[in-house]
């Protein structure tokens, strides 16, 4: 079944309300490697119940309409879908416990041409469930490798810029644990390619791979460490393109270019010197 542009463009999602606790925030932070140095007070506050700080990308784990693209009515060959880009804008700091409302809509369906695939962009507006205060906007860009050529579509989203053609202003090395994907999946993404060796091999990998959103969250961790220590500033947004998988146990190297509150970055698997997150853009707010 091919993509029907109008059907997909007007896809209806149910609103979701998700409740979370400080324990959920701490599990997310542990899944990003926080707490590896118990003497690091700045990072320890993300993994302790007293005055728990929240990594803003925690909101990537709440409210996503998981599995919707597998509905045959979408016309998407969901087995061949890839998470192409992830863009988050943060409107307010997140409390360590509460409830959030998520409202999702399809904003773009882009036909790249027969044999070239399609892009499907969803936007998720996240607000405080009680007050309605906006908390974040999440833009999820899916690359549907097998679904181009349906003949009608929207313009693609504005391209994320490449990093500057000069040496980065700083770099942050972050080790990953051999069991990091098993930790990160406790946030709710139970895709077996991240846990079961035979499923990873069926997907073309010799062993389970790390969740892309874990790498994304670790990029946020690196940006906070390098550019906003001790909570002096917060992330206003972070966007990046997924370029290559990470294998648990590898070291990540986040290279950062800074121009005031405007940040650009990329993340590499350090031992392989392979870019795994590219075209990274982020901003800082007071």
XYZ file of C-alpha atoms in Angstrom:
286
model
C 0.000 0.000 0.000
C 1.453 3.367 -1.016
C 1.361 6.570 1.003
C -1.829 8.574 0.563
C -0.628 12.135 1.107
C -3.931 13.566 2.333
C -4.647 10.634 4.625
C -1.204 10.820 6.219
C -1.129 14.606 6.399
C -4.403 14.581 8.340
C -3.581 11.621 10.573
C -5.356 11.873 13.935
C -3.447 11.292 17.159
C -5.032 11.003 20.561
C -3.750 13.438 23.175
C -1.685 11.764 25.860
C -1.149 12.601 29.515
C 1.935 11.086 31.108
C 2.808 11.273 34.777
C 6.428 11.028 35.873
C 8.413 11.149 39.099
C 11.928 12.083 40.167
C 12.743 8.378 39.921
C 11.919 8.439 36.191
C 14.152 11.496 35.734
C 17.000 9.771 37.571
C 16.650 6.564 35.531
C 16.861 8.666 32.361
C 19.977 10.446 33.600
C 21.619 7.154 34.593
C 20.861 5.881 31.088
C 22.881 8.820 29.729
C 25.844 7.969 31.963
C 25.296 10.556 34.682
C 26.706 9.514 38.045
C 29.817 7.856 36.638
C 31.886 10.132 38.864
C 30.129 10.336 42.253
C 32.419 13.252 43.204
C 31.067 15.406 40.354
C 28.489 17.506 42.201
C 27.164 19.115 39.019
C 26.234 15.755 37.470
C 25.287 14.066 40.767
C 22.272 16.363 41.145
C 20.672 14.641 38.148
C 20.768 11.200 39.815
C 19.824 11.955 43.429
C 16.410 12.429 44.970
C 17.294 15.632 46.868
C 16.687 18.617 44.609
C 16.711 16.444 41.497
C 17.761 18.306 38.351
C 16.145 17.192 35.090
C 17.974 16.732 31.794
C 15.690 18.635 29.384
C 15.834 15.914 26.726
C 14.000 13.661 29.215
C 10.885 14.973 27.452
C 11.899 12.938 24.389
C 10.743 9.864 26.346
C 7.251 11.165 27.144
C 4.180 11.256 24.956
C 5.538 9.925 21.667
C 2.876 8.066 19.620
C 5.000 4.941 19.413
C 4.165 2.445 16.689
C 1.690 4.620 14.807
C 3.623 4.299 11.522
C 3.081 0.515 11.619
C -0.654 1.016 11.060
C -1.270 -0.290 7.505
C -3.516 2.704 6.818
C -0.479 5.025 6.830
C 0.883 3.323 3.716
C 4.370 3.415 5.281
C 6.664 0.393 5.009
C 7.491 0.749 8.688
C 10.178 -1.982 8.677
C 12.368 0.318 6.567
C 11.729 3.538 8.467
C 14.658 5.400 10.072
C 14.761 8.198 12.616
C 16.466 10.855 10.504
C 16.528 13.983 12.676
C 15.314 15.098 16.076
C 14.693 18.724 17.000
C 13.607 19.953 20.433
C 12.785 23.465 21.648
C 12.387 23.987 25.400
C 10.009 26.707 26.553
C 10.388 26.342 30.333
C 12.359 24.294 32.865
C 10.851 20.938 33.793
C 9.969 20.062 37.385
C 11.316 16.780 38.742
C 7.804 15.330 39.042
C 4.479 16.089 37.432
C 2.196 15.343 34.502
C 2.495 16.489 30.906
C 0.054 16.596 28.022
C 1.346 15.703 24.539
C -0.431 16.677 21.333
C 1.028 15.306 18.092
C 0.330 16.196 14.472
C 1.867 15.480 11.079
C 3.270 18.733 9.669
C 5.064 17.586 6.512
C 5.014 14.636 4.131
C 7.846 15.033 1.635
C 8.154 12.933 -1.525
C 11.853 12.581 -2.388
C 10.974 10.587 -5.510
C 10.563 6.982 -6.600
C 13.385 4.910 -5.156
C 14.536 7.840 -2.990
C 12.113 7.547 -0.092
C 9.997 10.076 1.773
C 10.187 12.259 4.860
C 7.389 12.345 7.401
C 7.628 15.073 10.032
C 5.594 15.002 13.227
C 5.482 17.801 15.787
C 4.634 17.093 19.423
C 3.607 19.985 21.664
C 4.219 19.195 25.317
C 2.602 21.232 28.074
C 2.040 20.986 31.795
C -1.130 18.925 32.182
C -2.441 21.063 35.020
C -1.664 24.640 34.013
C -1.342 24.247 30.244
C 2.037 26.027 30.340
C 4.070 25.108 27.227
C 7.145 23.054 28.072
C 8.614 21.843 24.792
C 8.097 21.351 21.074
C 9.484 18.155 19.584
C 9.980 17.721 15.841
C 10.592 14.140 14.746
C 11.809 13.624 11.174
C 11.340 10.073 9.868
C 13.054 8.845 6.712
C 10.774 6.319 5.045
C 13.276 4.618 2.765
C 10.783 2.589 0.722
C 7.950 5.067 0.280
C 8.918 7.699 -2.288
C 7.087 8.307 -5.542
C 3.535 8.942 -4.321
C 3.447 12.125 -6.378
C 2.467 14.903 -4.004
C 4.085 16.384 -0.967
C 5.286 19.315 1.091
C 8.557 21.195 1.029
C 11.234 19.635 3.245
C 12.013 21.245 6.610
C 14.771 23.831 6.706
C 18.088 22.020 6.584
C 20.249 21.885 9.672
C 23.561 23.673 8.979
C 26.928 21.908 8.826
C 29.404 22.622 11.596
C 31.952 25.399 10.968
C 35.026 24.662 8.873
C 37.491 25.192 11.705
C 38.675 23.454 14.833
C 36.003 23.148 17.534
C 36.171 25.444 20.538
C 36.031 22.478 22.894
C 35.464 18.740 22.963
C 33.916 16.510 25.620
C 34.655 12.788 25.916
C 31.855 10.645 27.344
C 32.296 6.888 27.773
C 29.332 4.597 27.278
C 28.821 1.410 29.255
C 28.642 -2.032 27.683
C 25.146 -2.338 29.197
C 24.061 1.220 28.418
C 21.348 0.248 25.909
C 19.888 -2.092 28.539
C 19.768 0.819 30.965
C 18.345 3.283 28.464
C 15.548 0.923 27.376
C 14.068 1.264 30.883
C 12.767 4.630 29.650
C 10.292 2.740 27.470
C 11.969 2.076 24.117
C 12.000 -1.720 24.057
C 13.029 -2.152 20.414
C 14.826 -5.539 20.472
C 17.610 -4.311 18.149
C 19.027 -2.593 21.250
C 18.998 -5.721 23.441
C 18.879 -9.015 21.547
C 21.945 -10.043 19.513
C 19.963 -12.104 16.994
C 17.602 -9.190 16.314
C 20.564 -6.846 15.876
C 22.108 -9.269 13.369
C 18.801 -9.473 11.483
C 18.910 -5.672 11.199
C 22.440 -5.792 9.780
C 24.515 -5.162 12.930
C 26.944 -7.586 14.503
C 25.678 -6.710 17.997
C 22.982 -4.543 19.641
C 23.262 -0.815 19.030
C 22.639 2.134 21.320
C 19.360 4.022 21.013
C 19.733 7.091 18.828
C 17.898 9.172 21.406
C 20.394 8.016 24.021
C 23.219 9.428 21.885
C 21.112 12.571 21.442
C 20.636 12.886 25.201
C 24.356 12.388 25.745
C 24.991 15.257 23.329
C 22.778 17.415 25.552
C 24.782 16.215 28.543
C 28.028 17.256 26.846
C 26.629 20.687 25.948
C 25.437 21.279 29.497
C 28.798 20.204 30.928
C 30.845 22.390 28.589
C 28.615 25.441 28.243
C 26.210 25.590 31.187
C 27.943 24.121 34.265
C 26.229 24.280 37.651
C 22.953 25.311 36.055
C 24.064 28.861 35.240
C 22.180 28.556 31.954
C 19.845 25.993 30.435
C 19.325 24.527 27.008
C 16.819 26.455 24.919
C 16.852 23.808 22.201
C 18.848 21.055 20.558
C 18.626 19.578 17.043
C 20.727 17.018 15.218
C 20.796 14.468 12.404
C 21.372 10.774 13.103
C 24.315 9.736 10.933
C 25.580 6.345 12.173
C 24.898 3.876 14.991
C 26.793 3.738 18.271
C 27.779 0.445 19.891
C 27.531 0.291 23.687
C 30.985 0.471 25.236
C 32.305 3.038 22.766
C 33.421 6.511 23.806
C 31.557 9.501 22.406
C 33.398 12.695 21.491
C 31.223 15.795 21.327
C 32.895 18.612 19.389
C 31.375 22.032 20.105
C 31.570 25.404 18.374
C 30.284 28.339 20.422
C 29.182 31.818 19.380
C 27.678 33.350 22.512
C 24.442 31.517 23.278
C 24.453 29.821 19.843
C 26.080 26.383 19.745
C 26.907 23.997 16.932
C 28.154 20.483 17.502
C 28.716 17.027 16.200
C 29.249 13.728 18.009
C 31.706 11.042 16.952
C 32.343 7.464 18.033
C 35.804 8.324 19.303
C 37.594 5.022 18.718
C 36.311 4.770 15.129
C 36.452 8.539 14.466
C 33.003 8.166 12.891
C 30.372 10.901 13.009
C 27.220 9.538 14.651
C 25.326 12.823 15.174
C 25.835 15.560 12.598
C 24.586 19.092 11.861
C 23.985 19.729 15.532
C 22.532 23.068 16.619
C 21.663 24.162 20.147
C 20.971 27.321 22.093
C 21.328 28.518 25.675
C 18.872 30.518 27.755
C 19.086 32.096 31.200
